[in-house]
mmCIF file of C-alpha atoms in Angstrom:
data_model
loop_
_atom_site.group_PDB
_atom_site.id
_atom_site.type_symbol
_atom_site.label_atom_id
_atom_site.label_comp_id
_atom_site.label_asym_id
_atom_site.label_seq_id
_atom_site.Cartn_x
_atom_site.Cartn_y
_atom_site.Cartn_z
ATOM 1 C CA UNK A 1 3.919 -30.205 29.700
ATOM 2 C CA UNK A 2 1.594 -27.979 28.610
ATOM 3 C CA UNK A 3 2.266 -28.338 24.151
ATOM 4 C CA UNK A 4 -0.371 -27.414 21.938
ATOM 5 C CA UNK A 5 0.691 -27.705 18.550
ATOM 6 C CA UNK A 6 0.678 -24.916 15.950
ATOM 7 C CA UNK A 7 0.808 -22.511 19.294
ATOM 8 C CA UNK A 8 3.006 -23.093 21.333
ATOM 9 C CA UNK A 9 6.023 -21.930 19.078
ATOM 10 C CA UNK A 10 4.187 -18.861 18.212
ATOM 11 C CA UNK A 11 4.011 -17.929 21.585
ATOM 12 C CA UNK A 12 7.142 -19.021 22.431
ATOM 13 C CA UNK A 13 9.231 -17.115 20.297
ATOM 14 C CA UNK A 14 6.793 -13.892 21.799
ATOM 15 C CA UNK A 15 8.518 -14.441 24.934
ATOM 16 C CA UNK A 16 4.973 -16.962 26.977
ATOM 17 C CA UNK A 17 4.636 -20.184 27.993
ATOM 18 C CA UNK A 18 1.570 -21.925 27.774
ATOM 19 C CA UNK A 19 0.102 -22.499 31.592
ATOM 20 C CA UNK A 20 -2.899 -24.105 30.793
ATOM 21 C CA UNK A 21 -5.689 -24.545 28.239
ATOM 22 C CA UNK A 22 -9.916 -25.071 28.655
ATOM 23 C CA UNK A 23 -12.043 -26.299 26.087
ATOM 24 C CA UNK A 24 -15.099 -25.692 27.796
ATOM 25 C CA UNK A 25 -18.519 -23.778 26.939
ATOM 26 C CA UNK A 26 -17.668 -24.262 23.202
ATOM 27 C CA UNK A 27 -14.315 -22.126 22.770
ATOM 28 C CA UNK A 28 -10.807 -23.208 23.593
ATOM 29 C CA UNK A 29 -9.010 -20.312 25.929
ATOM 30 C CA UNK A 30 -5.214 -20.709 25.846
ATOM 31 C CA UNK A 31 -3.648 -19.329 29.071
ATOM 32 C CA UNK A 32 -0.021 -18.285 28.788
ATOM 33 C CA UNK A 33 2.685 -16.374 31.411
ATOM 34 C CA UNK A 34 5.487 -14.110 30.496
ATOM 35 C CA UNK A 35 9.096 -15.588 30.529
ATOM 36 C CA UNK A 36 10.737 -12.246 30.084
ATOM 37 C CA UNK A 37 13.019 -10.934 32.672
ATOM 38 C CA UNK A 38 13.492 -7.031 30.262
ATOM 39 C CA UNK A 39 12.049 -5.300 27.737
ATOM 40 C CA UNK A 40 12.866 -2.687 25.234
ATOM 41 C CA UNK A 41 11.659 0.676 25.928
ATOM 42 C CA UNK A 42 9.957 2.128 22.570
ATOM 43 C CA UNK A 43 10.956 5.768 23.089
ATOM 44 C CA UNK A 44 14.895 5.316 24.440
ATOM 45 C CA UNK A 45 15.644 1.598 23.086
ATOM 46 C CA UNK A 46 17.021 1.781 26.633
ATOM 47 C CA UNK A 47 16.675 -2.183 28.188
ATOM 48 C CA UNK A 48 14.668 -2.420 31.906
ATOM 49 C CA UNK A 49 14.596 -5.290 34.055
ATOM 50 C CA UNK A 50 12.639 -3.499 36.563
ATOM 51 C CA UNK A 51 8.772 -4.477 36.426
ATOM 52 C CA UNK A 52 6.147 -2.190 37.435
ATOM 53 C CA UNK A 53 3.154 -4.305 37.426
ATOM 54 C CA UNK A 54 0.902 -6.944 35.534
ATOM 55 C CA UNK A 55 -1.979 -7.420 33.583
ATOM 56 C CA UNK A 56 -4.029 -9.662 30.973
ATOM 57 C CA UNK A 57 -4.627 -9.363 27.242
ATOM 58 C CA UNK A 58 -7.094 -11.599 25.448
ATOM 59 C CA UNK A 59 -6.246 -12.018 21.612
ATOM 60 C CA UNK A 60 -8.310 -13.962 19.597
ATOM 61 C CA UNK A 61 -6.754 -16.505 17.262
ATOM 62 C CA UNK A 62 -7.593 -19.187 14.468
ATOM 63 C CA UNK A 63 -9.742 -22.188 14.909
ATOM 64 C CA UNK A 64 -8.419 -25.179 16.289
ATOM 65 C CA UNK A 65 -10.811 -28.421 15.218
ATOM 66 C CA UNK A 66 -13.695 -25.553 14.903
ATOM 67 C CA UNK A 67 -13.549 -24.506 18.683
ATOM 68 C CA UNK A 68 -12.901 -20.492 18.534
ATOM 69 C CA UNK A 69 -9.820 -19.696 20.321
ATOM 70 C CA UNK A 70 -8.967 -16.799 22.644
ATOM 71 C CA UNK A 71 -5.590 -16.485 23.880
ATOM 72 C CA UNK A 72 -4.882 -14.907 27.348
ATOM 73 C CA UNK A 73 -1.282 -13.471 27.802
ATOM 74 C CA UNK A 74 0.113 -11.818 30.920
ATOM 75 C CA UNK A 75 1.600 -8.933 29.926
ATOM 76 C CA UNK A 76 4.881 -7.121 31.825
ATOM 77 C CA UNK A 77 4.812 -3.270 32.382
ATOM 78 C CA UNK A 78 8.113 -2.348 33.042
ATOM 79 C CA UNK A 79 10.070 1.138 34.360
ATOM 80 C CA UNK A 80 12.544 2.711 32.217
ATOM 81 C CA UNK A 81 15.268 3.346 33.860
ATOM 82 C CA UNK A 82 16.468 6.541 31.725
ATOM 83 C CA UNK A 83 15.779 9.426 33.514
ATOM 84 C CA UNK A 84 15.485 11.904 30.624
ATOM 85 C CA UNK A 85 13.099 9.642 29.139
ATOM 86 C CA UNK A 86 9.585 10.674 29.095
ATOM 87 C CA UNK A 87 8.050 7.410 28.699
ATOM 88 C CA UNK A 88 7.920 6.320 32.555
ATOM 89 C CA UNK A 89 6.465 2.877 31.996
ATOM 90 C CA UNK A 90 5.979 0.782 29.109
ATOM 91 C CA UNK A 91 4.425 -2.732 27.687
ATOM 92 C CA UNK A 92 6.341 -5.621 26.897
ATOM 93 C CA UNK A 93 5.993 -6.140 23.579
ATOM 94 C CA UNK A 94 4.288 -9.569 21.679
ATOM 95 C CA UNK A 95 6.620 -9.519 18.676
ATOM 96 C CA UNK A 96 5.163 -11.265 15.612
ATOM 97 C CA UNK A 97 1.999 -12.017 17.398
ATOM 98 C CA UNK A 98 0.001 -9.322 17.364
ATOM 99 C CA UNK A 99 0.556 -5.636 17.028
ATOM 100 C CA UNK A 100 -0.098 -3.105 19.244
ATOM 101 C CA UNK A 101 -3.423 -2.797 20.561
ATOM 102 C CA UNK A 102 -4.817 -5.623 18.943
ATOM 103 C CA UNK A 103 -7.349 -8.233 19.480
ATOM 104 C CA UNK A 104 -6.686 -10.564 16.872
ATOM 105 C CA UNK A 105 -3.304 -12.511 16.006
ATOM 106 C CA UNK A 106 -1.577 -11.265 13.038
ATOM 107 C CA UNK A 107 -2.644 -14.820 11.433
ATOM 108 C CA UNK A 108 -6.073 -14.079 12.253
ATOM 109 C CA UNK A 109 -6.163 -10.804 10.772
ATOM 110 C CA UNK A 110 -4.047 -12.382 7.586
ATOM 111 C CA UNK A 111 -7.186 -15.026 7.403
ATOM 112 C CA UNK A 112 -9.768 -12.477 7.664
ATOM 113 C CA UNK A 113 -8.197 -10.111 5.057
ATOM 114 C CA UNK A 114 -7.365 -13.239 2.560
ATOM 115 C CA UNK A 115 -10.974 -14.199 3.020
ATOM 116 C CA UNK A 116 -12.490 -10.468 2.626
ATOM 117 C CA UNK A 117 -10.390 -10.175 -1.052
ATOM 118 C CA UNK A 118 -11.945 -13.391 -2.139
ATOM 119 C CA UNK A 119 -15.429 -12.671 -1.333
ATOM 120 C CA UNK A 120 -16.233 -9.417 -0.301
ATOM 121 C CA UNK A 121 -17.603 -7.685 3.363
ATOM 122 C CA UNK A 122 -20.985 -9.672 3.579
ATOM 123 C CA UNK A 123 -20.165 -12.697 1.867
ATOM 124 C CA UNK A 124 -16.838 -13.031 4.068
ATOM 125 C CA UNK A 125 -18.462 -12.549 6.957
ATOM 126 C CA UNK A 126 -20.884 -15.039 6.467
ATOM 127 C CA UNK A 127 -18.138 -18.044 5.778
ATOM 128 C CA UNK A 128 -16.392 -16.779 9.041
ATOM 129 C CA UNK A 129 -19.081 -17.346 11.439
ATOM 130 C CA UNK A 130 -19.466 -20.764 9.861
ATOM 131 C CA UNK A 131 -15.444 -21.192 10.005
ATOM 132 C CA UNK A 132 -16.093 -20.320 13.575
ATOM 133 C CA UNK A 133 -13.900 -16.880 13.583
ATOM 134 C CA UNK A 134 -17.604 -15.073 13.627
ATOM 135 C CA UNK A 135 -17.018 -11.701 12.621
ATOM 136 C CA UNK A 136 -19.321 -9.273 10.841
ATOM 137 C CA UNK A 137 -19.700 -8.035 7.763
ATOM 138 C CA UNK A 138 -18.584 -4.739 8.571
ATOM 139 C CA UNK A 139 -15.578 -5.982 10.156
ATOM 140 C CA UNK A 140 -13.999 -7.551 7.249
ATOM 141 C CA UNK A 141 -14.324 -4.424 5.521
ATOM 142 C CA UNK A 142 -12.811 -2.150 8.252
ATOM 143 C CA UNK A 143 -10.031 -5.257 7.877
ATOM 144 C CA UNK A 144 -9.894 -4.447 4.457
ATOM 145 C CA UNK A 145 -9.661 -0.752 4.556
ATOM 146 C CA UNK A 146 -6.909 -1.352 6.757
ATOM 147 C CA UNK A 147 -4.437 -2.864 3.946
ATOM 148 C CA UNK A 148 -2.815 -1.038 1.303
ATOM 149 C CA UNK A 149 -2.943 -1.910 -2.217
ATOM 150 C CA UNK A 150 -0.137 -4.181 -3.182
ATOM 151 C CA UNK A 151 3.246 -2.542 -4.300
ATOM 152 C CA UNK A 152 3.563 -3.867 -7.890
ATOM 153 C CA UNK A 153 7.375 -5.554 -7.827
ATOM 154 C CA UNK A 154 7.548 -4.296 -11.625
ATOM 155 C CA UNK A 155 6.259 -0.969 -12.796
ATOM 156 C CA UNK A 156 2.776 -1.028 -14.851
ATOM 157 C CA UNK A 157 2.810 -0.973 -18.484
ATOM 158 C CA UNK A 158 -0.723 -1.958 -19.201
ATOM 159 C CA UNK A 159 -3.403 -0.917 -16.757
ATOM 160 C CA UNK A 160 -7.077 -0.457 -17.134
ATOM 161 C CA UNK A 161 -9.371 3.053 -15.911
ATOM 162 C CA UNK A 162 -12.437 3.179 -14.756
ATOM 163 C CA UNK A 163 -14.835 5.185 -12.621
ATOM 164 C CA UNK A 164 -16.972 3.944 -9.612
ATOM 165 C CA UNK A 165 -19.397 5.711 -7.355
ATOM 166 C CA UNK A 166 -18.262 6.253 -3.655
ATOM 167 C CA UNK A 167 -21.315 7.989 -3.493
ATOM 168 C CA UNK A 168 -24.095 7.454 -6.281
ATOM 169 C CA UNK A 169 -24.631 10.820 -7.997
ATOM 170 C CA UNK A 170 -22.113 12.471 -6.087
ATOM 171 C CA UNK A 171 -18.838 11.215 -5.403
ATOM 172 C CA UNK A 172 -16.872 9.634 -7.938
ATOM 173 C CA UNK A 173 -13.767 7.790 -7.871
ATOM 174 C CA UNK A 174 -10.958 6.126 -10.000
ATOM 175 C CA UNK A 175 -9.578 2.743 -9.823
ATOM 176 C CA UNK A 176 -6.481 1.645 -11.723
ATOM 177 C CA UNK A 177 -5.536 -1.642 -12.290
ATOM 178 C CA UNK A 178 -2.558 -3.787 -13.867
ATOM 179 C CA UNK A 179 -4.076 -5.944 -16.714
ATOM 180 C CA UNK A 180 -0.810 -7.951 -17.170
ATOM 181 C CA UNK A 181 -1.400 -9.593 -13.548
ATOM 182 C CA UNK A 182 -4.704 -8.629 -12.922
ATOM 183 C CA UNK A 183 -3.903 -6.456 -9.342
ATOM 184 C CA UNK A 184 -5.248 -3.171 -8.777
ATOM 185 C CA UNK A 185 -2.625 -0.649 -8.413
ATOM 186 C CA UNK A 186 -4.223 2.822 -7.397
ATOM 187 C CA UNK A 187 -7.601 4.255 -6.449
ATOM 188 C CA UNK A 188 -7.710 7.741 -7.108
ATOM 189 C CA UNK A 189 -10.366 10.196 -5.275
ATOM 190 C CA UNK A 190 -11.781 11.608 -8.474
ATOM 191 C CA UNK A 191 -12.418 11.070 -11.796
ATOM 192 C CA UNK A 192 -11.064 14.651 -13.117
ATOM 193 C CA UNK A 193 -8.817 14.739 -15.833
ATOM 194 C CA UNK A 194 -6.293 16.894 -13.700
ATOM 195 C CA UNK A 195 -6.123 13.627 -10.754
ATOM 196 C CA UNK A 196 -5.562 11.123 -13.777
ATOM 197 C CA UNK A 197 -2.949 13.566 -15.496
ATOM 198 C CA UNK A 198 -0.958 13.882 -12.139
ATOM 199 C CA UNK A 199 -0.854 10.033 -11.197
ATOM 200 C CA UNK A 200 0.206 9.119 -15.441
ATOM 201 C CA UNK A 201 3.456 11.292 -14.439
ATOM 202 C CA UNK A 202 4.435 9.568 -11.914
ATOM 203 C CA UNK A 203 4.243 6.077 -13.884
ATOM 204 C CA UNK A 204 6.217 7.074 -17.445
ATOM 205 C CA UNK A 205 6.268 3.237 -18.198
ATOM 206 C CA UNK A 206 2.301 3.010 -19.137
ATOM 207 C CA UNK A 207 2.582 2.030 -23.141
ATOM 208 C CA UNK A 208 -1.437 0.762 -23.742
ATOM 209 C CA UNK A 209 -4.486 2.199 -21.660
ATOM 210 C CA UNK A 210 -7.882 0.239 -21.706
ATOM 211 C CA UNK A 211 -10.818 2.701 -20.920
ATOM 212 C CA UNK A 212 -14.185 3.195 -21.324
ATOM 213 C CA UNK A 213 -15.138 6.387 -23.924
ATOM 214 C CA UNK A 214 -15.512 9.194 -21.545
ATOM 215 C CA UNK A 215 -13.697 11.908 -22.366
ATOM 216 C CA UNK A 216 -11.542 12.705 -18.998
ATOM 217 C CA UNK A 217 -9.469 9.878 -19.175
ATOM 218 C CA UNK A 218 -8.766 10.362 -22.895
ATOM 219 C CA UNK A 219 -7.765 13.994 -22.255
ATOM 220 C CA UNK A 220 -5.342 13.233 -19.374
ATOM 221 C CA UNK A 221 -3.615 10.130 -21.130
ATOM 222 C CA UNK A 222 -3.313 13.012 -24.233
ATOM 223 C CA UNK A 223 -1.779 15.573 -22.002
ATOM 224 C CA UNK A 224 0.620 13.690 -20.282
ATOM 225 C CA UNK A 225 2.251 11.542 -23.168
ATOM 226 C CA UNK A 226 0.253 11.262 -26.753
ATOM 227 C CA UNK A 227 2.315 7.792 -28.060
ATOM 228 C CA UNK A 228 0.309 5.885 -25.226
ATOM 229 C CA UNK A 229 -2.038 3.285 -26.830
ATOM 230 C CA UNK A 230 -5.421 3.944 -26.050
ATOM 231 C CA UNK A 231 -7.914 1.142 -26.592
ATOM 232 C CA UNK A 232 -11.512 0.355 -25.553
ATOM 233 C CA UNK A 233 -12.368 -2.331 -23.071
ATOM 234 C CA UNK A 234 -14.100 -5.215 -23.776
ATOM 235 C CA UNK A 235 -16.612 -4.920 -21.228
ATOM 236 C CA UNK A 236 -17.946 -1.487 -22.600
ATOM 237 C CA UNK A 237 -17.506 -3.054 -26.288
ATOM 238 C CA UNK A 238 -20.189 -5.145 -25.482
ATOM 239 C CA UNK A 239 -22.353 -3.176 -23.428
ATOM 240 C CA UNK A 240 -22.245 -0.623 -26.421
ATOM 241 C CA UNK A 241 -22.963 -2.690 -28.428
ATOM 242 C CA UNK A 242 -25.905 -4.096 -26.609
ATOM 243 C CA UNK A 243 -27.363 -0.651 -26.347
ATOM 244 C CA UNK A 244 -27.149 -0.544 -29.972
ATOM 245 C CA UNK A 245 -29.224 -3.437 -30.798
ATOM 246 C CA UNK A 246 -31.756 -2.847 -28.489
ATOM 247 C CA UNK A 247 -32.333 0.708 -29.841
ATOM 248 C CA UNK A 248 -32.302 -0.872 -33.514
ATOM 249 C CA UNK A 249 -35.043 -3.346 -32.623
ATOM 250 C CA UNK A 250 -37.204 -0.824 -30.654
ATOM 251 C CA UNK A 251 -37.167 1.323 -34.130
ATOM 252 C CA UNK A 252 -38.062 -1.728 -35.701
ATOM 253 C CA UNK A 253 -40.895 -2.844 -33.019
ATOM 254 C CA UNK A 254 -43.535 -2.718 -35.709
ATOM 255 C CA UNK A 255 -42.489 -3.940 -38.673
ATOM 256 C CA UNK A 256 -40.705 -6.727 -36.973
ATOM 257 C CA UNK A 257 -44.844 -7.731 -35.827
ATOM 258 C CA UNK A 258 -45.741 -6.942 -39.098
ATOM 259 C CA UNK A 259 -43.232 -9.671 -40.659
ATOM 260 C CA UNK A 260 -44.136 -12.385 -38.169
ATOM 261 C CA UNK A 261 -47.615 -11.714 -38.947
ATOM 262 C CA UNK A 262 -47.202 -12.517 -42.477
ATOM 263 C CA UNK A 263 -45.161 -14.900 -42.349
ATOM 264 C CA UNK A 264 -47.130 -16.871 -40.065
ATOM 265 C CA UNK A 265 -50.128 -16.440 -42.549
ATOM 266 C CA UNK A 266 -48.369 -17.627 -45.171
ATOM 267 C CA UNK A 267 -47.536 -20.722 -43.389
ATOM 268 C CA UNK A 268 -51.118 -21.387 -42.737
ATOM 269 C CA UNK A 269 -51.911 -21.073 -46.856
ATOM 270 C CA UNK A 270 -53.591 -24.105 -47.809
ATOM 271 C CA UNK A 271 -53.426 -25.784 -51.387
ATOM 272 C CA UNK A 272 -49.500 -25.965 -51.304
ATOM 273 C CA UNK A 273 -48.560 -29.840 -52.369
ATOM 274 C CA UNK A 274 -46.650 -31.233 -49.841
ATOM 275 C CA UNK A 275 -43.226 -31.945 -51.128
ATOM 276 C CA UNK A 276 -39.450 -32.261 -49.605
ATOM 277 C CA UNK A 277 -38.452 -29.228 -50.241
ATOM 278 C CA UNK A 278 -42.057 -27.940 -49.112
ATOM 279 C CA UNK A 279 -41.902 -29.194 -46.193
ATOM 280 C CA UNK A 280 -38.235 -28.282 -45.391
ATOM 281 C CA UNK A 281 -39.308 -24.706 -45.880
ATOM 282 C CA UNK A 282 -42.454 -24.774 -44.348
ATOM 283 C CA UNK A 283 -40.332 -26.390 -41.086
ATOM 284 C CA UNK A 284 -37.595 -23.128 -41.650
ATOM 285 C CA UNK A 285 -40.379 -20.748 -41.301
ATOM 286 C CA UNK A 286 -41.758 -22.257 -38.115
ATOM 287 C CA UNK A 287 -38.281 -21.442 -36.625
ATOM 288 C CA UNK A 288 -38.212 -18.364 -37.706
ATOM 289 C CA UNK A 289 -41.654 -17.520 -36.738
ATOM 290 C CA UNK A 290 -40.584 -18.873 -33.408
ATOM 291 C CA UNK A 291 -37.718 -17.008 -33.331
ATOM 292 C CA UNK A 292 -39.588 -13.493 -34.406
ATOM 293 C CA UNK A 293 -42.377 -14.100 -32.016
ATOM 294 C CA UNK A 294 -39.536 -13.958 -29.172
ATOM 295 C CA UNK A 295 -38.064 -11.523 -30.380
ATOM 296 C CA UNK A 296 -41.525 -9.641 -30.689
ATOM 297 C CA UNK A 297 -42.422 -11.092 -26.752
ATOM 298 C CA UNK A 298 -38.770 -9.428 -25.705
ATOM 299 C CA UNK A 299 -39.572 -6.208 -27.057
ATOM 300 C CA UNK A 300 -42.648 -5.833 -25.096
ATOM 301 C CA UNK A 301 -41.157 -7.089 -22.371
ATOM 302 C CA UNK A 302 -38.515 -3.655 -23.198
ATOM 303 C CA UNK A 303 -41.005 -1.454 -23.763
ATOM 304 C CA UNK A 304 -43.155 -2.214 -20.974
ATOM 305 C CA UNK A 305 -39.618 -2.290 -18.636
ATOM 306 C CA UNK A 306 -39.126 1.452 -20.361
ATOM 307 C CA UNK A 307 -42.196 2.815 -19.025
ATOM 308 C CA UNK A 308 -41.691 1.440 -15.894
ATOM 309 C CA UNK A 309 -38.922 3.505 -15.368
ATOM 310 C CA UNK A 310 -36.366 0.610 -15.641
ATOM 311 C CA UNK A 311 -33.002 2.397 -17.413
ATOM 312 C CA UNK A 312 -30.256 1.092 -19.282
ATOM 313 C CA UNK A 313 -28.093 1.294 -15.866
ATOM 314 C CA UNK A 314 -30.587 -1.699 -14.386
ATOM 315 C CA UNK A 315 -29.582 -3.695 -17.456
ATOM 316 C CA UNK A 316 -26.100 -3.536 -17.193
ATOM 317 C CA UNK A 317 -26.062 -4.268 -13.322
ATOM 318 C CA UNK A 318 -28.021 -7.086 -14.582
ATOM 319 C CA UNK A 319 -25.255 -8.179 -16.953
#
């Protein structure tokens, strides 16, 4: 008997029966027959038993002790015996194990999708081929595009907006998410205020929005219900704050130099009498000489990066 565990149910409750298996030239291929005697037609629901003819269909499946696995099913074309019908023939159908014109198990493509959320197209792809699925980059996102964002089970009531580039410069989009368990809910194909205003109707629970300061999202929350909680996001707290600083400290680029120049001269000054509390100050302005002579190196570091052309916006990618 032919029982290969962790399969053989699978296909056995699609209607095959596992014939025989190979393990050879590095994969293992799974060869399975049809135990159906009638199918369901998909356009009548009307039940055949008459069979029209045969063929093979190769799915690809999970690893099995890190040999790649390829499943090939014989597949039943029946007649449909309804003669108003317009579907003459039709497939047998797999059930749970794959859809329609697939050629991947439904657990496969559940494996490649879990593993495309967790690390992204390239990343993903890269564990797969050492998992031994070996798919590309490119597929994981096409698996990806594939699957809808999650229905929430309870409706949103603190969510976070924010733009992102679809295309850099010219297409912009939205993406909404539920900050209460961390899920995206939505993404929008703009950034407009009138997109925004028309998906906050549909969702009267929102109480508390987290944003960034631009002033689209501020007018649609506004327009659709004013007693929603706007607040800033922490993320753009600190990157505004950032900004902030190192504007403060480029306006202060000289006489920052200037002060660690003096103080380090002062330091030097001979004919102080070396005492306790001498020396514990003399040791607190080393620090701090230390500490200003970074701070002096980082600015020129700044400048130099602003007159290289390097923006703000490679700073924060940076981040």
């Amino acid at each position: 008997m032919n029982d290969i565990p962790g399969l053989s149910r699978p296909l056995a409750d699609a209607g095959k029966h596992v014939d025989s298996w190979d393990d050879a030239g590095g994969q293992l291929v799974v060869v399975a027959s049809s135990t159906v005697s009638r199918s369901t037609c998909p356009q009548c629901a009307g039940q055949s038993r008459q069979v029209h003819g045969r063929y093979r269909r190769r799915l690809a499946d999970r690893t099995c002790f890190g040999l790649p696995v390829t499943i090939s099913i014989e597949i039943r074309r029946f007649k449909c015996c309804n003669a108003s019908c317009a579907q003459r023939t039709f497939s047998e159908s797999v059930g749970e194990l794959a859809t329609r014109s697939q050629r991947r198990t439904n657990r496969l493509t559940e494996a490649l999708r879990r593993l495309g959320f967790a690390l992204g197209g390239a990343a993903a792809g890269r564990l797969s081929a050492h998992l031994g699925i070996g798919v590309s980059g490119d597929t994981m996102l096409r698996v990806l595009h594939r699957t809808a964002c999650p229905t929430p089970k309870e409706p949103p009531v603190v969510f976070g907006i924010d733009d992102w580039a679809i295309t850099r410069g010219h297409r912009y989009g939205t993406i909404i998410v539920d900050l209460e368990r961390r899920q995206p809910i939505d993404v929008l194909g703009g950034r407009e205020s009138i997109v925004v205003a028309d998906w906050l109707r549909l969702h009267p629970t929102i109480q508390i929005v987290a944003r960034d300061r631009a002033g689209a999202y501020s007018e649609a929350v506004q327009t659709v219900d004013d007693k929603v909680l706007q607040v800033a996001d922490r993320w753009h707290l600190i990157a505004n704050m950032r900004e902030s600083i190192e504007r403060l400290l480029l306006r202060q680029h000289a006489k920052l130099r200037e002060a660690a120049r003096t103080l380090s001269e002062a330091i030097r000054t001979e004919g102080h009498p070396v005492t306790a509390n001498s020396l514990a100050c003399r040791r607190s302005g080393e620090v701090h000489h230390a500490m200003s002579a970074s701070n002096a190196s980082w600015i020129g570091r700044r400048s130099h990066s602003a007159h290289s052309g390097i923006g703000n916006s490679s700073g924060r990618s940076s981040m």
